[in-house]
Amino acid sequence: MLTVPVLFGVATLVFSLIHLIPGDPAQAMLGETAPQADVEELRRRLGLDRPLLEQYVRFLGQLARGDLGPSLLQPGPASAALADAVPNTLVLMGTALVLTFIIGIGVGSWQAARVGSRADRVVGNASLIVASLPEFWLAAVFLLLFVYRFRVFPAAGVVDLVMHDSLSFTGRVIDRLRHLALPALTLGLLGSASIARYQRAALLDVLPQDFIRTARAKGVTDRFVLWRHALRNALVPTIVLAGLSLPTLLGGAVFVEQVFSWPGLGRLAAAAFHARDYQVVIGATIMGAVLVVAGGILADLLHAVVDPRVRAQ
């Protein structure tokens, strides 16, 4: 129910911040040496010569129609630039999300089965260190290690621009996966460290409960109790984090896309901000807000799916 007000608030905030930036946007777009007549013409085309309230109403109307205006980064409208970038970011974030929870749940469960042991403490400390690493630093390490040192993965892009079209279907799939591997692993590994700590704590809350003691009293092995009984109940709060992880992944994608030259939303927004392409900056910011709101909705849906008590309400 709050989706529309949130997006309206984000749009209003972005519009206000753009107009608070010092300088003339038209002059910044054309350069300091541009003739004044060209600057005035661009101001007229962009509607910057109109009263601020009129610009705001016009901005909301265009936004409701999906019209963000022309892009300075590439020919065509800003919405077309976003349409090219968003799918790449969704693929990256989706793959990273899957890796985050596979690795995180596995490591957290492994720690819970060995709670208090030296291995548990070592892995726990390692998870804390990994969770605190900056995205761009880990991405740079992976780039140096697996691209320039061992030459296992390609350095940049979504596909090999020279060879991709000439490959077989299987070859094209492998080519995409090789380009996706390092960016997705960077985001997934960083996120999995936090999920592992959360999953370990959730399992330690479940293991002392009565139904676990009953299963053990019946002679069920500890391994079966952990993976069959305890984990199913401990997964409920962890799975809900899937939707809430999207904002973190989106923020990390901005840095990871820059390091690996991944043509996604974060890299587009950074380039647009540097080039003073305000239309693309506005569109990227609002699209980011849409993904964050979608993450909240996904978290609520997952909670209802995995927890019968929520569906009964």
Coordinates of N, CA, C and O in Angstrom, one line a residue, residues 109-250:
S109 N 24.9 -23.6 8.7 CA 24.5 -24.9 9.3 C 25.7 -25.7 9.7 O 25.6 -26.4 10.7
W110 N 26.7 -25.7 8.9 CA 27.9 -26.4 9.2 C 28.5 -25.9 10.6 O 29.0 -26.7 11.4
Q111 N 28.5 -24.6 10.8 CA 29.0 -24.1 12.1 C 28.1 -24.5 13.2 O 28.6 -24.9 14.3
A112 N 26.7 -24.5 13.0 CA 25.8 -24.9 14.1 C 26.0 -26.3 14.5 O 25.9 -26.6 15.7
A113 N 26.4 -27.2 13.6 CA 26.6 -28.6 13.9 C 27.9 -28.8 14.7 O 28.1 -29.8 15.4
R114 N 28.8 -27.8 14.7 CA 30.1 -27.8 15.4 C 30.2 -26.7 16.4 O 31.3 -26.2 16.6
V115 N 29.1 -26.2 17.0 CA 29.1 -25.0 17.8 C 30.1 -25.2 19.0 O 30.2 -26.2 19.6
G116 N 30.8 -24.1 19.2 CA 31.8 -24.1 20.3 C 33.2 -24.7 19.9 O 34.1 -24.6 20.7
S117 N 33.3 -25.3 18.8 CA 34.5 -26.0 18.4 C 35.5 -24.9 17.8 O 35.1 -23.8 17.5
R118 N 36.7 -25.3 17.6 CA 37.7 -24.4 17.1 C 37.4 -24.1 15.6 O 37.5 -22.9 15.2
A119 N 36.8 -25.0 14.9 CA 36.4 -24.8 13.5 C 35.3 -23.8 13.4 O 35.3 -22.9 12.6
D120 N 34.4 -23.9 14.4 CA 33.3 -22.9 14.4 C 33.8 -21.5 14.7 O 33.4 -20.5 14.0
R121 N 34.8 -21.3 15.6 CA 35.3 -20.0 15.9 C 36.1 -19.5 14.7 O 36.0 -18.3 14.4
V122 N 36.9 -20.3 14.1 CA 37.7 -19.8 12.9 C 36.8 -19.4 11.8 O 37.0 -18.3 11.2
V123 N 35.8 -20.2 11.4 CA 34.9 -19.8 10.3 C 34.1 -18.6 10.7 O 33.8 -17.7 9.9
G124 N 33.7 -18.5 12.0 CA 32.9 -17.3 12.4 C 33.7 -16.0 12.3 O 33.2 -15.0 11.8
N125 N 35.0 -16.1 12.7 CA 35.8 -14.9 12.6 C 36.1 -14.6 11.1 O 36.1 -13.4 10.7
A126 N 36.3 -15.6 10.3 CA 36.5 -15.4 8.9 C 35.2 -14.7 8.2 O 35.3 -13.8 7.4
S127 N 34.0 -15.2 8.6 CA 32.8 -14.6 8.1 C 32.7 -13.1 8.5 O 32.2 -12.3 7.7
L128 N 33.1 -12.8 9.7 CA 33.0 -11.4 10.2 C 34.0 -10.5 9.3 O 33.6 -9.4 8.9
I129 N 35.2 -11.1 9.0 CA 36.1 -10.3 8.2 C 35.6 -10.1 6.8 O 35.7 -9.0 6.2
V130 N 35.1 -11.2 6.2 CA 34.5 -11.1 4.8 C 33.4 -10.1 4.7 O 33.3 -9.3 3.8
A131 N 32.5 -10.2 5.7 CA 31.3 -9.3 5.7 C 31.7 -7.8 5.8 O 31.0 -6.9 5.4
S132 N 32.9 -7.5 6.3 CA 33.3 -6.1 6.5 C 34.2 -5.6 5.3 O 34.6 -4.5 5.3
L133 N 34.4 -6.5 4.3 CA 35.3 -6.1 3.2 C 34.5 -5.2 2.3 O 33.3 -5.4 2.0
P134 N 35.1 -4.1 1.7 CA 34.4 -3.3 0.7 C 34.2 -4.1 -0.6 O 35.1 -4.9 -1.0
E135 N 33.1 -3.8 -1.3 CA 32.8 -4.6 -2.5 C 33.9 -4.3 -3.6 O 34.4 -5.3 -4.2
F136 N 34.3 -3.1 -3.7 CA 35.3 -2.8 -4.8 C 36.7 -3.4 -4.5 O 37.4 -3.8 -5.4
W137 N 37.0 -3.6 -3.2 CA 38.3 -4.2 -2.9 C 38.3 -5.6 -3.2 O 39.2 -6.1 -3.9
L138 N 37.3 -6.4 -2.8 CA 37.2 -7.8 -3.2 C 37.1 -8.0 -4.7 O 37.7 -8.9 -5.2
A139 N 36.3 -7.1 -5.3 CA 36.2 -7.3 -6.8 C 37.6 -7.1 -7.5 O 38.0 -7.8 -8.4
A140 N 38.4 -6.1 -7.0 CA 39.7 -5.8 -7.5 C 40.6 -7.0 -7.3 O 41.4 -7.4 -8.1
V141 N 40.5 -7.6 -6.1 CA 41.4 -8.8 -5.8 C 41.0 -10.0 -6.7 O 41.9 -10.6 -7.2
F142 N 39.7 -10.2 -6.9 CA 39.3 -11.3 -7.8 C 39.8 -11.0 -9.2 O 40.2 -11.9 -10.0
L143 N 39.7 -9.7 -9.6 CA 40.2 -9.4 -11.0 C 41.6 -9.6 -11.2 O 42.1 -10.2 -12.2
L144 N 42.4 -9.2 -10.2 CA 43.9 -9.5 -10.3 C 44.2 -10.9 -10.2 O 45.1 -11.4 -10.9
L145 N 43.5 -11.7 -9.4 CA 43.8 -13.1 -9.1 C 43.4 -14.0 -10.3 O 44.2 -14.8 -10.8
F146 N 42.1 -13.9 -10.6 CA 41.5 -14.9 -11.6 C 41.5 -14.4 -13.0 O 41.1 -15.2 -13.9
V147 N 41.8 -13.1 -13.3 CA 41.9 -12.6 -14.6 C 43.3 -12.4 -15.1 O 43.8 -13.0 -16.1
Y148 N 44.1 -11.7 -14.3 CA 45.5 -11.3 -14.7 C 46.5 -12.3 -14.3 O 47.5 -12.5 -14.9
R149 N 46.3 -13.0 -13.1 CA 47.3 -13.9 -12.6 C 47.1 -15.3 -13.2 O 48.0 -15.9 -13.8
F150 N 45.9 -15.9 -13.1 CA 45.6 -17.2 -13.6 C 44.8 -17.3 -14.9 O 44.7 -18.4 -15.5
R151 N 44.3 -16.2 -15.3 CA 43.5 -16.1 -16.6 C 42.5 -17.2 -16.7 O 42.3 -17.9 -17.7
V152 N 41.7 -17.3 -15.6 CA 40.6 -18.3 -15.6 C 39.3 -17.7 -16.2 O 38.5 -18.3 -16.9
F153 N 39.0 -16.4 -15.9 CA 37.8 -15.7 -16.3 C 38.1 -14.5 -17.1 O 39.2 -13.9 -17.0
P154 N 37.1 -14.0 -18.0 CA 37.3 -12.8 -18.7 C 37.3 -11.6 -17.8 O 36.8 -11.6 -16.7
A155 N 37.8 -10.5 -18.3 CA 38.0 -9.3 -17.4 C 36.8 -8.4 -17.3 O 36.5 -7.8 -16.3
A156 N 36.0 -8.4 -18.4 CA 34.9 -7.3 -18.4 C 33.8 -7.8 -19.4 O 34.0 -8.6 -20.2
G157 N 32.7 -7.0 -19.2 CA 31.5 -7.2 -20.2 C 30.6 -8.4 -19.8 O 30.8 -9.1 -18.9
V158 N 29.6 -8.5 -20.6 CA 28.6 -9.6 -20.5 C 28.9 -10.8 -21.3 O 28.7 -11.9 -20.9
V159 N 29.5 -10.5 -22.5 CA 29.9 -11.6 -23.4 C 31.1 -11.2 -24.1 O 31.6 -10.0 -24.1
D160 N 31.7 -12.1 -24.8 CA 32.9 -11.9 -25.7 C 32.4 -11.2 -27.0 O 31.7 -11.9 -27.8
L161 N 32.6 -9.9 -27.2 CA 32.0 -9.2 -28.3 C 32.5 -9.8 -29.6 O 31.9 -9.6 -30.7
V162 N 33.7 -10.4 -29.7 CA 34.3 -10.9 -30.9 C 33.8 -12.3 -31.3 O 33.4 -12.6 -32.4
M163 N 33.8 -13.2 -30.3 CA 33.5 -14.6 -30.5 C 32.1 -15.0 -30.2 O 31.7 -16.1 -30.7
H164 N 31.3 -14.3 -29.5 CA 30.1 -14.8 -28.9 C 29.1 -15.2 -30.0 O 28.5 -16.3 -29.9
D165 N 28.9 -14.4 -31.0 CA 27.9 -14.8 -32.0 C 28.3 -16.0 -32.9 O 27.4 -16.6 -33.5
S166 N 29.5 -16.3 -32.9 CA 30.0 -17.4 -33.7 C 30.0 -18.8 -33.0 O 30.2 -19.8 -33.5
L167 N 29.7 -18.7 -31.7 CA 29.7 -19.9 -30.8 C 28.4 -20.6 -31.0 O 27.3 -20.1 -31.4
S168 N 28.4 -21.9 -30.6 CA 27.2 -22.7 -30.5 C 26.3 -22.2 -29.3 O 26.7 -21.4 -28.5
F169 N 25.1 -22.8 -29.2 CA 24.2 -22.4 -28.1 C 24.9 -22.7 -26.8 O 24.9 -21.8 -25.9
T170 N 25.4 -23.9 -26.7 CA 26.1 -24.2 -25.4 C 27.3 -23.3 -25.2 O 27.5 -22.9 -24.0
G171 N 28.0 -23.0 -26.2 CA 29.2 -22.1 -26.1 C 28.8 -20.7 -25.7 O 29.5 -20.1 -24.9
R172 N 27.6 -20.2 -26.2 CA 27.2 -18.9 -25.8 C 26.7 -18.9 -24.3 O 27.0 -17.9 -23.6
V173 N 26.1 -19.9 -23.9 CA 25.7 -20.0 -22.5 C 26.9 -20.0 -21.6 O 27.0 -19.3 -20.6
I174 N 27.9 -20.8 -21.9 CA 29.2 -20.9 -21.2 C 29.9 -19.5 -21.2 O 30.4 -19.1 -20.1
D175 N 29.9 -18.9 -22.3 CA 30.5 -17.5 -22.4 C 29.8 -16.6 -21.4 O 30.5 -15.8 -20.7
R176 N 28.5 -16.6 -21.4 CA 27.8 -15.7 -20.5 C 28.1 -16.0 -19.0 O 28.3 -15.1 -18.2
L177 N 28.1 -17.3 -18.7 CA 28.4 -17.7 -17.3 C 29.8 -17.3 -16.9 O 30.0 -16.9 -15.7
R178 N 30.8 -17.5 -17.8 CA 32.2 -17.1 -17.5 C 32.3 -15.6 -17.2 O 33.0 -15.2 -16.3
H179 N 31.5 -14.8 -17.9 CA 31.6 -13.3 -17.7 C 30.8 -13.0 -16.4 O 31.1 -12.0 -15.8
L180 N 29.8 -13.8 -16.1 CA 29.0 -13.5 -14.9 C 29.6 -14.0 -13.6 O 29.3 -13.4 -12.5
A181 N 30.5 -14.9 -13.7 CA 31.0 -15.6 -12.5 C 31.6 -14.7 -11.5 O 31.2 -14.7 -10.3
L182 N 32.6 -13.9 -11.9 CA 33.3 -13.1 -10.9 C 32.5 -12.0 -10.3 O 32.5 -11.8 -9.1
P183 N 31.7 -11.2 -11.1 CA 30.8 -10.2 -10.4 C 29.8 -10.8 -9.5 O 29.6 -10.3 -8.4
A184 N 29.2 -11.9 -9.9 CA 28.2 -12.5 -9.0 C 28.8 -13.2 -7.8 O 28.3 -13.1 -6.7
L185 N 30.0 -13.8 -8.0 CA 30.7 -14.4 -6.8 C 31.1 -13.3 -5.8 O 31.1 -13.5 -4.6
T186 N 31.6 -12.2 -6.3 CA 32.0 -11.1 -5.4 C 30.8 -10.7 -4.5 O 30.9 -10.6 -3.3
L187 N 29.6 -10.4 -5.1 CA 28.5 -10.0 -4.4 C 28.0 -11.1 -3.5 O 27.6 -10.9 -2.3
G188 N 27.9 -12.3 -4.1 CA 27.4 -13.5 -3.3 C 28.2 -13.8 -2.1 O 27.7 -14.1 -1.0
L189 N 29.6 -13.8 -2.2 CA 30.4 -14.1 -1.1 C 30.3 -13.1 0.0 O 30.3 -13.5 1.2
L190 N 30.3 -11.8 -0.3 CA 30.1 -10.8 0.7 C 28.8 -10.9 1.4 O 28.7 -10.8 2.7
G191 N 27.7 -11.2 0.7 CA 26.4 -11.3 1.3 C 26.3 -12.6 2.1 O 25.6 -12.7 3.2
S192 N 26.9 -13.7 1.7 CA 26.8 -15.0 2.4 C 27.4 -15.0 3.7 O 27.0 -15.7 4.6
A193 N 28.4 -14.1 4.0 CA 29.1 -14.0 5.3 C 28.1 -13.6 6.3 O 28.0 -14.2 7.5
S194 N 27.2 -12.6 6.0 CA 26.2 -12.2 7.0 C 25.1 -13.2 7.1 O 24.6 -13.5 8.2
I195 N 24.7 -13.9 6.0 CA 23.7 -14.9 6.1 C 24.1 -16.1 6.9 O 23.3 -16.7 7.7
A196 N 25.4 -16.4 6.8 CA 25.9 -17.6 7.6 C 25.8 -17.3 9.1 O 25.4 -18.2 9.9
R197 N 26.2 -16.1 9.5 CA 26.1 -15.8 10.9 C 24.6 -15.8 11.4 O 24.3 -16.2 12.5
Y198 N 23.7 -15.3 10.5 CA 22.3 -15.2 10.9 C 21.8 -16.7 10.9 O 21.0 -17.0 11.8
Q199 N 22.1 -17.5 10.0 CA 21.6 -18.9 10.0 C 22.1 -19.7 11.1 O 21.4 -20.5 11.7
R200 N 23.4 -19.5 11.5 CA 23.9 -20.2 12.7 C 23.1 -19.8 13.9 O 22.8 -20.7 14.7
A201 N 22.9 -18.5 14.1 CA 22.1 -18.1 15.3 C 20.7 -18.6 15.3 O 20.2 -19.0 16.3
A202 N 20.1 -18.7 14.1 CA 18.7 -19.2 14.0 C 18.7 -20.7 14.4 O 17.7 -21.2 15.1
L203 N 19.7 -21.4 13.9 CA 19.7 -22.9 14.2 C 20.0 -23.1 15.7 O 19.4 -24.0 16.3
L204 N 20.8 -22.3 16.3 CA 21.1 -22.4 17.8 C 19.8 -22.1 18.6 O 19.7 -22.6 19.7
D205 N 18.9 -21.3 18.1 CA 17.6 -21.1 18.8 C 16.7 -22.3 18.6 O 15.9 -22.5 19.5
V206 N 16.8 -23.0 17.5 CA 15.9 -24.1 17.3 C 16.3 -25.4 17.9 O 15.5 -26.2 18.5
L207 N 17.7 -25.6 17.9 CA 18.2 -26.9 18.4 C 17.8 -27.3 19.9 O 17.6 -28.5 20.2
P208 N 17.7 -26.3 20.8 CA 17.3 -26.7 22.2 C 15.8 -27.0 22.4 O 15.4 -27.4 23.5
Q209 N 15.0 -26.8 21.3 CA 13.5 -26.9 21.5 C 13.1 -28.4 21.7 O 13.8 -29.3 21.4
D210 N 11.9 -28.5 22.2 CA 11.4 -29.9 22.6 C 11.3 -30.9 21.5 O 11.7 -32.0 21.7
F211 N 10.9 -30.4 20.3 CA 10.7 -31.4 19.2 C 12.0 -32.0 18.8 O 12.1 -33.1 18.3
I212 N 13.1 -31.2 18.9 CA 14.4 -31.7 18.6 C 14.9 -32.7 19.6 O 15.4 -33.8 19.2
R213 N 14.6 -32.4 20.9 CA 15.0 -33.4 21.9 C 14.2 -34.7 21.8 O 14.7 -35.8 22.0
T214 N 12.9 -34.6 21.3 CA 12.1 -35.8 21.1 C 12.7 -36.6 20.0 O 12.7 -37.9 20.1
A215 N 13.1 -36.0 18.9 CA 13.6 -36.7 17.8 C 14.9 -37.4 18.1 O 15.1 -38.6 17.7
R216 N 15.7 -36.8 18.9 CA 17.0 -37.4 19.4 C 16.7 -38.6 20.3 O 17.4 -39.6 20.3
A217 N 15.6 -38.4 21.2 CA 15.3 -39.5 22.1 C 14.8 -40.7 21.3 O 14.9 -41.9 21.8
K218 N 14.3 -40.5 20.1 CA 13.8 -41.7 19.3 C 14.9 -42.4 18.6 O 14.7 -43.3 17.8
G219 N 16.1 -41.9 18.7 CA 17.3 -42.5 18.1 C 17.7 -41.9 16.8 O 18.5 -42.5 16.1
V220 N 17.1 -40.8 16.4 CA 17.4 -40.2 15.1 C 18.8 -39.6 15.2 O 19.2 -39.0 16.2
T221 N 19.6 -39.8 14.2 CA 21.0 -39.3 14.2 C 21.0 -37.8 14.2 O 20.1 -37.1 13.8
D222 N 22.1 -37.2 14.8 CA 22.3 -35.8 14.9 C 22.2 -35.1 13.5 O 21.7 -34.0 13.3
R223 N 22.9 -35.8 12.5 CA 22.9 -35.2 11.2 C 21.5 -35.1 10.6 O 21.1 -34.1 10.0
F224 N 20.7 -36.1 10.8 CA 19.3 -36.1 10.3 C 18.5 -35.1 11.0 O 17.7 -34.4 10.4
V225 N 18.7 -35.0 12.3 CA 17.9 -34.0 13.1 C 18.3 -32.6 12.6 O 17.4 -31.7 12.5
L226 N 19.5 -32.3 12.4 CA 19.9 -31.0 12.0 C 19.4 -30.6 10.6 O 18.7 -29.5 10.5
W227 N 19.6 -31.5 9.6 CA 19.2 -31.1 8.2 C 17.7 -31.3 7.9 O 17.2 -30.7 7.1
R228 N 17.1 -32.2 8.7 CA 15.7 -32.6 8.4 C 14.7 -31.8 9.2 O 13.7 -31.3 8.8
H229 N 15.0 -31.7 10.5 CA 14.1 -31.1 11.4 C 14.4 -29.6 11.8 O 13.6 -28.7 11.6
A230 N 15.7 -29.4 12.3 CA 16.0 -28.1 12.8 C 16.1 -27.1 11.6 O 15.6 -26.0 11.7
L231 N 16.8 -27.5 10.5 CA 17.0 -26.5 9.4 C 15.7 -26.0 8.8 O 15.6 -24.9 8.5
R232 N 14.7 -26.9 8.7 CA 13.4 -26.5 8.1 C 12.8 -25.4 8.9 O 12.2 -24.5 8.3
N233 N 12.9 -25.4 10.2 CA 12.3 -24.4 11.0 C 13.2 -23.1 11.1 O 12.7 -22.0 11.2
A234 N 14.5 -23.3 11.1 CA 15.4 -22.2 11.1 C 15.5 -21.4 9.8 O 16.0 -20.3 9.8
L235 N 15.0 -22.0 8.7 CA 15.1 -21.4 7.4 C 14.0 -20.2 7.3 O 14.2 -19.3 6.5
V236 N 13.0 -20.3 8.1 CA 11.9 -19.3 8.0 C 12.4 -17.9 8.1 O 12.2 -17.1 7.2
P237 N 13.1 -17.5 9.2 CA 13.5 -16.1 9.2 C 14.6 -15.8 8.2 O 14.8 -14.7 7.8
T238 N 15.4 -16.8 7.9 CA 16.5 -16.5 6.9 C 16.0 -16.3 5.5 O 16.5 -15.4 4.8
I239 N 15.0 -17.1 5.1 CA 14.5 -16.9 3.7 C 13.8 -15.5 3.6 O 13.9 -14.9 2.5
V240 N 13.2 -15.0 4.6 CA 12.6 -13.7 4.6 C 13.6 -12.6 4.2 O 13.3 -11.6 3.6
L241 N 14.9 -12.9 4.6 CA 16.0 -11.9 4.3 C 16.3 -11.8 2.8 O 17.0 -10.8 2.4
A242 N 15.7 -12.7 2.0 CA 16.0 -12.7 0.5 C 15.6 -11.3 -0.1 O 16.3 -10.7 -0.8
G243 N 14.3 -11.0 0.2 CA 13.8 -9.7 -0.3 C 14.5 -8.5 0.3 O 14.9 -7.5 -0.4
L244 N 14.8 -8.5 1.6 CA 15.5 -7.4 2.3 C 17.0 -7.3 1.8 O 17.6 -6.3 2.1
S245 N 17.5 -8.3 1.2 CA 18.9 -8.2 0.7 C 19.1 -7.5 -0.6 O 20.2 -7.1 -0.9
L246 N 18.0 -7.2 -1.3 CA 18.1 -6.5 -2.6 C 18.7 -5.1 -2.5 O 19.5 -4.8 -3.3
P247 N 18.3 -4.3 -1.5 CA 19.0 -3.0 -1.4 C 20.5 -3.1 -1.2 O 21.2 -2.3 -1.8
T248 N 20.9 -4.0 -0.4 CA 22.4 -4.2 -0.2 C 23.0 -4.7 -1.5 O 24.1 -4.2 -1.8
L249 N 22.4 -5.6 -2.2 CA 23.0 -6.1 -3.5 C 23.0 -5.0 -4.5 O 24.0 -4.8 -5.3
L250 N 22.0 -4.1 -4.5 CA 22.0 -3.0 -5.5 C 23.1 -2.0 -5.2 O 23.7 -1.5 -6.1

